[in-house]
Amino acid sequence: DQVLCIVPESIQQVQHLQHLCSTLLLDLWNPLMPEDIRAGEELHVRVPAPLLPEVKHSLDQHMISYRVLVPDVQELVDKSMPRERSKQSQGREGYDYTQYHSMKEIYQWMTEIQQNYSELVTKPFLGMTFENRPMYYLQISQPSNKPKKIIWMDCGIHAREWISPAFCQWFVKEILQNYKSDPKISRFLQNLDLYVLPVLNIDGYIYSWETNRLWRKNRTPYQNGSCYGTDLNRNFNSSWGSIGVSFNCTSDVFCGSGPESEPETRAVAQFIRMKKSDIVCYLTIHSYGQLILTPYGSTTKPPSNNEELMQVGQKAAAALKGKYGTSYKVGPPSLILYNNSGSSRDWTHMIGIPLSYTFELRDNGTYGFVLPANQIQPTCEETM
Amino acid sequence: RAMELPPGRVPAGRVAAVAAGFVRFQRGGPARALALRALRGVRAQDIKDVGHKYYLDLELEDVLDKDSTVNCTAEVLYHLGNKNIAPDVQFTLERELKSTEEADHMFYTRIRSLEKELVAENIPDSHGHVPPELEPLHLLAWVASGYVTWQNSTENTQLQLAQIKHVKQVKRSDEYLQFDYVVLLHEMVSQEMIPWEMTVLWHPQDGVQVTRESRQPRH
């Protein structure tokens, strides 16, 4: 459908246009009624696609000049109504980003994404989980002859926080669908590479789908199989085991048998250690709580670049709030949440990555971990 | 900004959750549950030999009507010494809440007219979905959990309703509706999921009562 802009120059032209609009029942945008069409005044009319040739021919025949105001009405409609089932919630692959997906679907999605956007995406292997499942991340890197710095983002370190992997998938989709048309994203990719790990705790995630929706840890057995799972976000080598943990493996904050005792932790830590001089920002996505957490959780002593961390964090919270009014608090967990040690965010900052953040997404406890799927879209949009 | 309390104090969010839970319990029902939208301000005060007092400025929202928010000032006093006493909570809402008489009445007559006692599980389900006809039971549990949170939170714990595992209606000879719940409460600091039983009574004119609540052993 197109919207045409016409300026009739004579009474005959006005009459002809009035006739055209009435017989074809065209959608007048301006003026609203055919009887208000005036010579010398702009007329805006939407013409359905099948009628376009006929209308344009008729205008030409009567020597009525026109120009195309809106070349594609549907495109405008889609852009202005993101909540409709449009390109926003479905990918090129027909993937529904507004629903939660099983690990099997996520593996498939990763393969398809890499194939569909192979000009910038690779799917490198990171390591194996305890239950022997492969961990892959997506590397989004625009080919260039200059070396680029890296932003790392991981999701799903805690099994029950389903909104987190949903966000990673949404994020990848947004970047890839818009990198050619959105100048901000395209500039971003000229200077930075994005490494996204959609599900870090794969075994736990699957367990939360199949057995216990509210499971948190991974699935390593301890004490001869009498209890399972380490809290991977207490298992990193940052003041490991010092505070906010339990050494009892039945606890949901069991920190493991030692720093990096878990294969998932090791896989991520080894990789980040190797790349640390190129990583400028580390993001780890959790739920719930609506918080942007800065280092540290294990001590109230502020990190060396605390001001910068807080400034960037506050800007992020403000931008987030601007979208749907959702309020996020910014600060170190030791002050606004609870003390904890062995977190990935603390560890990455301690080894030298300057900007390290934990995002705790929606909500504030109303649904908590069991966030309804209809909140995926607004949560992801505001966090983008 | 009077937002962050000095180190050593309870994180502001934790105190706000207790206050919001208390307000939710006092003012809630199957057609209304108030949630914490934002914490505007907080101030702490040490009262010698008594305890820690917090003055809070809260913005609450009606879960069923998110655009309708109400400001609330609250005071929470955690007592020194005996950790088994619930904190004292007082609050004022800046305006009266819309009446839920009609919805309350509809729910009440619907449940009273059921032939078989209502039973349901896993609310919300894994995808966060609650069937519309079970929404009042969801809200009722959430309101009742406000009471449990208030009674059982300390300065080192923060309880939040995670999910209803099981709910069973129990028919009574008097006018009250009774529901026996088994819920999972999420304790933020230890991250534990704690099964909890609660017996909830409700009548349109009377508000919500929790006549029995007891923490269950895990697994």
PDB file of C-alpha atoms in Angstrom, chain A residues 150-265:
ATOM      1  CA  ILE A 150      35.489  -7.738  23.304  1.00  0.00           C
ATOM      2  CA  ILE A 151      32.258  -7.532  25.265  1.00  0.00           C
ATOM      3  CA  TRP A 152      31.365 -10.827  26.912  1.00  0.00           C
ATOM      4  CA  MET A 153      27.855 -11.652  28.060  1.00  0.00           C
ATOM      5  CA  ASP A 154      26.697 -14.872  29.669  1.00  0.00           C
ATOM      6  CA  CYS A 155      23.184 -15.931  30.631  1.00  0.00           C
ATOM      7  CA  GLY A 156      21.682 -18.796  32.559  1.00  0.00           C
ATOM      8  CA  ILE A 157      24.331 -19.368  35.212  1.00  0.00           C
ATOM      9  CA  HIS A 158      21.393 -20.148  37.523  1.00  0.00           C
ATOM     10  CA  ALA A 159      19.011 -22.717  36.117  1.00  0.00           C
ATOM     11  CA  ARG A 160      15.675 -21.258  37.247  1.00  0.00           C
ATOM     12  CA  GLU A 161      16.281 -17.765  35.914  1.00  0.00           C
ATOM     13  CA  TRP A 162      14.648 -18.467  32.571  1.00  0.00           C
ATOM     14  CA  ILE A 163      14.302 -14.820  31.584  1.00  0.00           C
ATOM     15  CA  SER A 164      18.093 -14.673  31.404  1.00  0.00           C
ATOM     16  CA  PRO A 165      18.704 -17.076  28.471  1.00  0.00           C
ATOM     17  CA  ALA A 166      15.581 -15.562  26.869  1.00  0.00           C
ATOM     18  CA  PHE A 167      17.327 -12.206  27.024  1.00  0.00           C
ATOM     19  CA  CYS A 168      20.562 -13.515  25.491  1.00  0.00           C
ATOM     20  CA  GLN A 169      18.617 -14.916  22.566  1.00  0.00           C
ATOM     21  CA  TRP A 170      16.659 -11.688  22.152  1.00  0.00           C
ATOM     22  CA  PHE A 171      19.871  -9.668  22.285  1.00  0.00           C
ATOM     23  CA  VAL A 172      21.539 -11.731  19.566  1.00  0.00           C
ATOM     24  CA  LYS A 173      18.435 -11.445  17.397  1.00  0.00           C
ATOM     25  CA  GLU A 174      18.262  -7.672  17.797  1.00  0.00           C
ATOM     26  CA  ILE A 175      21.901  -7.187  16.925  1.00  0.00           C
ATOM     27  CA  LEU A 176      21.854  -9.454  13.904  1.00  0.00           C
ATOM     28  CA  GLN A 177      18.515  -8.285  12.508  1.00  0.00           C
ATOM     29  CA  ASN A 178      19.479  -4.628  12.754  1.00  0.00           C
ATOM     30  CA  TYR A 179      23.205  -4.305  12.329  1.00  0.00           C
ATOM     31  CA  LYS A 180      22.886  -3.205   8.721  1.00  0.00           C
ATOM     32  CA  SER A 181      20.081  -0.710   9.235  1.00  0.00           C
ATOM     33  CA  ASP A 182      20.735   0.677  12.701  1.00  0.00           C
ATOM     34  CA  PRO A 183      23.658   3.123  12.719  1.00  0.00           C
ATOM     35  CA  LYS A 184      24.260   2.706  16.450  1.00  0.00           C
ATOM     36  CA  ILE A 185      24.593  -1.057  16.182  1.00  0.00           C
ATOM     37  CA  SER A 186      26.662  -0.881  13.035  1.00  0.00           C
ATOM     38  CA  ARG A 187      29.119   1.543  14.642  1.00  0.00           C
ATOM     39  CA  PHE A 188      29.224  -0.668  17.708  1.00  0.00           C
ATOM     40  CA  LEU A 189      30.232  -3.692  15.651  1.00  0.00           C
ATOM     41  CA  GLN A 190      32.883  -1.746  13.804  1.00  0.00           C
ATOM     42  CA  ASN A 191      34.746  -1.303  17.055  1.00  0.00           C
ATOM     43  CA  LEU A 192      33.725  -4.235  19.243  1.00  0.00           C
ATOM     44  CA  ASP A 193      33.197  -7.957  19.089  1.00  0.00           C
ATOM     45  CA  LEU A 194      30.329  -9.543  21.022  1.00  0.00           C
ATOM     46  CA  TYR A 195      30.701 -12.925  22.648  1.00  0.00           C
ATOM     47  CA  VAL A 196      27.405 -14.313  23.936  1.00  0.00           C
ATOM     48  CA  LEU A 197      26.969 -17.503  25.948  1.00  0.00           C
ATOM     49  CA  PRO A 198      23.197 -18.091  26.004  1.00  0.00           C
ATOM     50  CA  VAL A 199      23.177 -20.826  28.656  1.00  0.00           C
ATOM     51  CA  LEU A 200      26.123 -21.341  30.965  1.00  0.00           C
ATOM     52  CA  ASN A 201      24.542 -23.898  33.293  1.00  0.00           C
ATOM     53  CA  ILE A 202      23.143 -26.245  30.665  1.00  0.00           C
ATOM     54  CA  ASP A 203      22.649 -29.279  32.919  1.00  0.00           C
ATOM     55  CA  GLY A 204      20.817 -27.190  35.500  1.00  0.00           C
ATOM     56  CA  TYR A 205      18.653 -25.505  32.876  1.00  0.00           C
ATOM     57  CA  ILE A 206      17.533 -28.848  31.509  1.00  0.00           C
ATOM     58  CA  TYR A 207      16.849 -30.076  35.036  1.00  0.00           C
ATOM     59  CA  SER A 208      14.623 -27.038  35.635  1.00  0.00           C
ATOM     60  CA  TRP A 209      12.636 -27.923  32.530  1.00  0.00           C
ATOM     61  CA  GLU A 210      12.311 -31.621  33.227  1.00  0.00           C
ATOM     62  CA  THR A 211      12.304 -32.067  36.975  1.00  0.00           C
ATOM     63  CA  ASN A 212      12.411 -29.060  39.247  1.00  0.00           C
ATOM     64  CA  ARG A 213      11.479 -25.668  37.863  1.00  0.00           C
ATOM     65  CA  LEU A 214      13.085 -23.852  40.791  1.00  0.00           C
ATOM     66  CA  TRP A 215      16.507 -25.545  40.657  1.00  0.00           C
ATOM     67  CA  ARG A 216      19.465 -23.151  40.797  1.00  0.00           C
ATOM     68  CA  LYS A 217      22.776 -24.985  40.750  1.00  0.00           C
ATOM     69  CA  ASN A 218      24.527 -27.292  38.306  1.00  0.00           C
ATOM     70  CA  ARG A 219      24.195 -31.094  38.583  1.00  0.00           C
ATOM     71  CA  THR A 220      27.495 -32.377  39.883  1.00  0.00           C
ATOM     72  CA  PRO A 221      26.909 -35.095  42.483  1.00  0.00           C
ATOM     73  CA  TYR A 222      28.608 -34.845  45.835  1.00  0.00           C
ATOM     74  CA  GLN A 223      28.849 -37.142  48.840  1.00  0.00           C
ATOM     75  CA  ASN A 224      28.374 -40.279  46.779  1.00  0.00           C
ATOM     76  CA  GLY A 225      25.326 -38.886  45.020  1.00  0.00           C
ATOM     77  CA  SER A 226      23.444 -37.994  48.162  1.00  0.00           C
ATOM     78  CA  CYS A 227      23.262 -34.389  47.067  1.00  0.00           C
ATOM     79  CA  TYR A 228      23.659 -32.506  43.840  1.00  0.00           C
ATOM     80  CA  GLY A 229      24.863 -29.251  42.495  1.00  0.00           C
ATOM     81  CA  THR A 230      27.224 -26.359  43.064  1.00  0.00           C
ATOM     82  CA  ASP A 231      26.137 -22.729  42.850  1.00  0.00           C
ATOM     83  CA  LEU A 232      28.265 -21.744  39.879  1.00  0.00           C
ATOM     84  CA  ASN A 233      28.122 -18.108  40.924  1.00  0.00           C
ATOM     85  CA  ARG A 234      29.932 -18.975  44.154  1.00  0.00           C
ATOM     86  CA  ASN A 235      32.482 -21.154  42.448  1.00  0.00           C
ATOM     87  CA  PHE A 236      34.795 -18.592  40.861  1.00  0.00           C
ATOM     88  CA  ASN A 237      38.175 -17.731  42.304  1.00  0.00           C
ATOM     89  CA  SER A 238      37.239 -14.421  43.927  1.00  0.00           C
ATOM     90  CA  SER A 239      37.661 -14.680  47.697  1.00  0.00           C
ATOM     91  CA  TRP A 240      36.204 -18.161  47.166  1.00  0.00           C
ATOM     92  CA  GLY A 241      34.476 -19.666  50.170  1.00  0.00           C
ATOM     93  CA  SER A 242      34.800 -16.602  52.368  1.00  0.00           C
ATOM     94  CA  ILE A 243      31.285 -15.210  52.771  1.00  0.00           C
ATOM     95  CA  GLY A 244      27.714 -15.739  51.654  1.00  0.00           C
ATOM     96  CA  VAL A 245      28.296 -19.413  50.852  1.00  0.00           C
ATOM     97  CA  SER A 246      27.736 -22.816  52.341  1.00  0.00           C
ATOM     98  CA  PHE A 247      30.068 -25.789  52.438  1.00  0.00           C
ATOM     99  CA  ASN A 248      27.100 -28.065  52.723  1.00  0.00           C
ATOM    100  CA  CYS A 249      26.227 -29.510  49.372  1.00  0.00           C
ATOM    101  CA  THR A 250      22.487 -29.507  50.102  1.00  0.00           C
ATOM    102  CA  SER A 251      22.584 -25.726  50.216  1.00  0.00           C
ATOM    103  CA  ASP A 252      21.573 -23.635  47.249  1.00  0.00           C
ATOM    104  CA  VAL A 253      24.707 -21.543  47.723  1.00  0.00           C
ATOM    105  CA  PHE A 254      27.102 -24.473  48.015  1.00  0.00           C
ATOM    106  CA  CYS A 255      30.357 -23.158  46.590  1.00  0.00           C
ATOM    107  CA  GLY A 256      31.817 -26.474  45.404  1.00  0.00           C
ATOM    108  CA  SER A 257      34.860 -28.366  46.603  1.00  0.00           C
ATOM    109  CA  GLY A 258      37.229 -25.587  45.619  1.00  0.00           C
ATOM    110  CA  PRO A 259      37.471 -22.552  43.322  1.00  0.00           C
ATOM    111  CA  GLU A 260      36.689 -23.591  39.742  1.00  0.00           C
ATOM    112  CA  SER A 261      35.865 -27.125  40.897  1.00  0.00           C
ATOM    113  CA  GLU A 262      33.043 -27.284  38.371  1.00  0.00           C
ATOM    114  CA  PRO A 263      33.622 -28.008  34.671  1.00  0.00           C
ATOM    115  CA  GLU A 264      31.267 -25.201  33.641  1.00  0.00           C
ATOM    116  CA  THR A 265      33.152 -22.672  35.745  1.00  0.00           C
TER     117      THR A 265
END
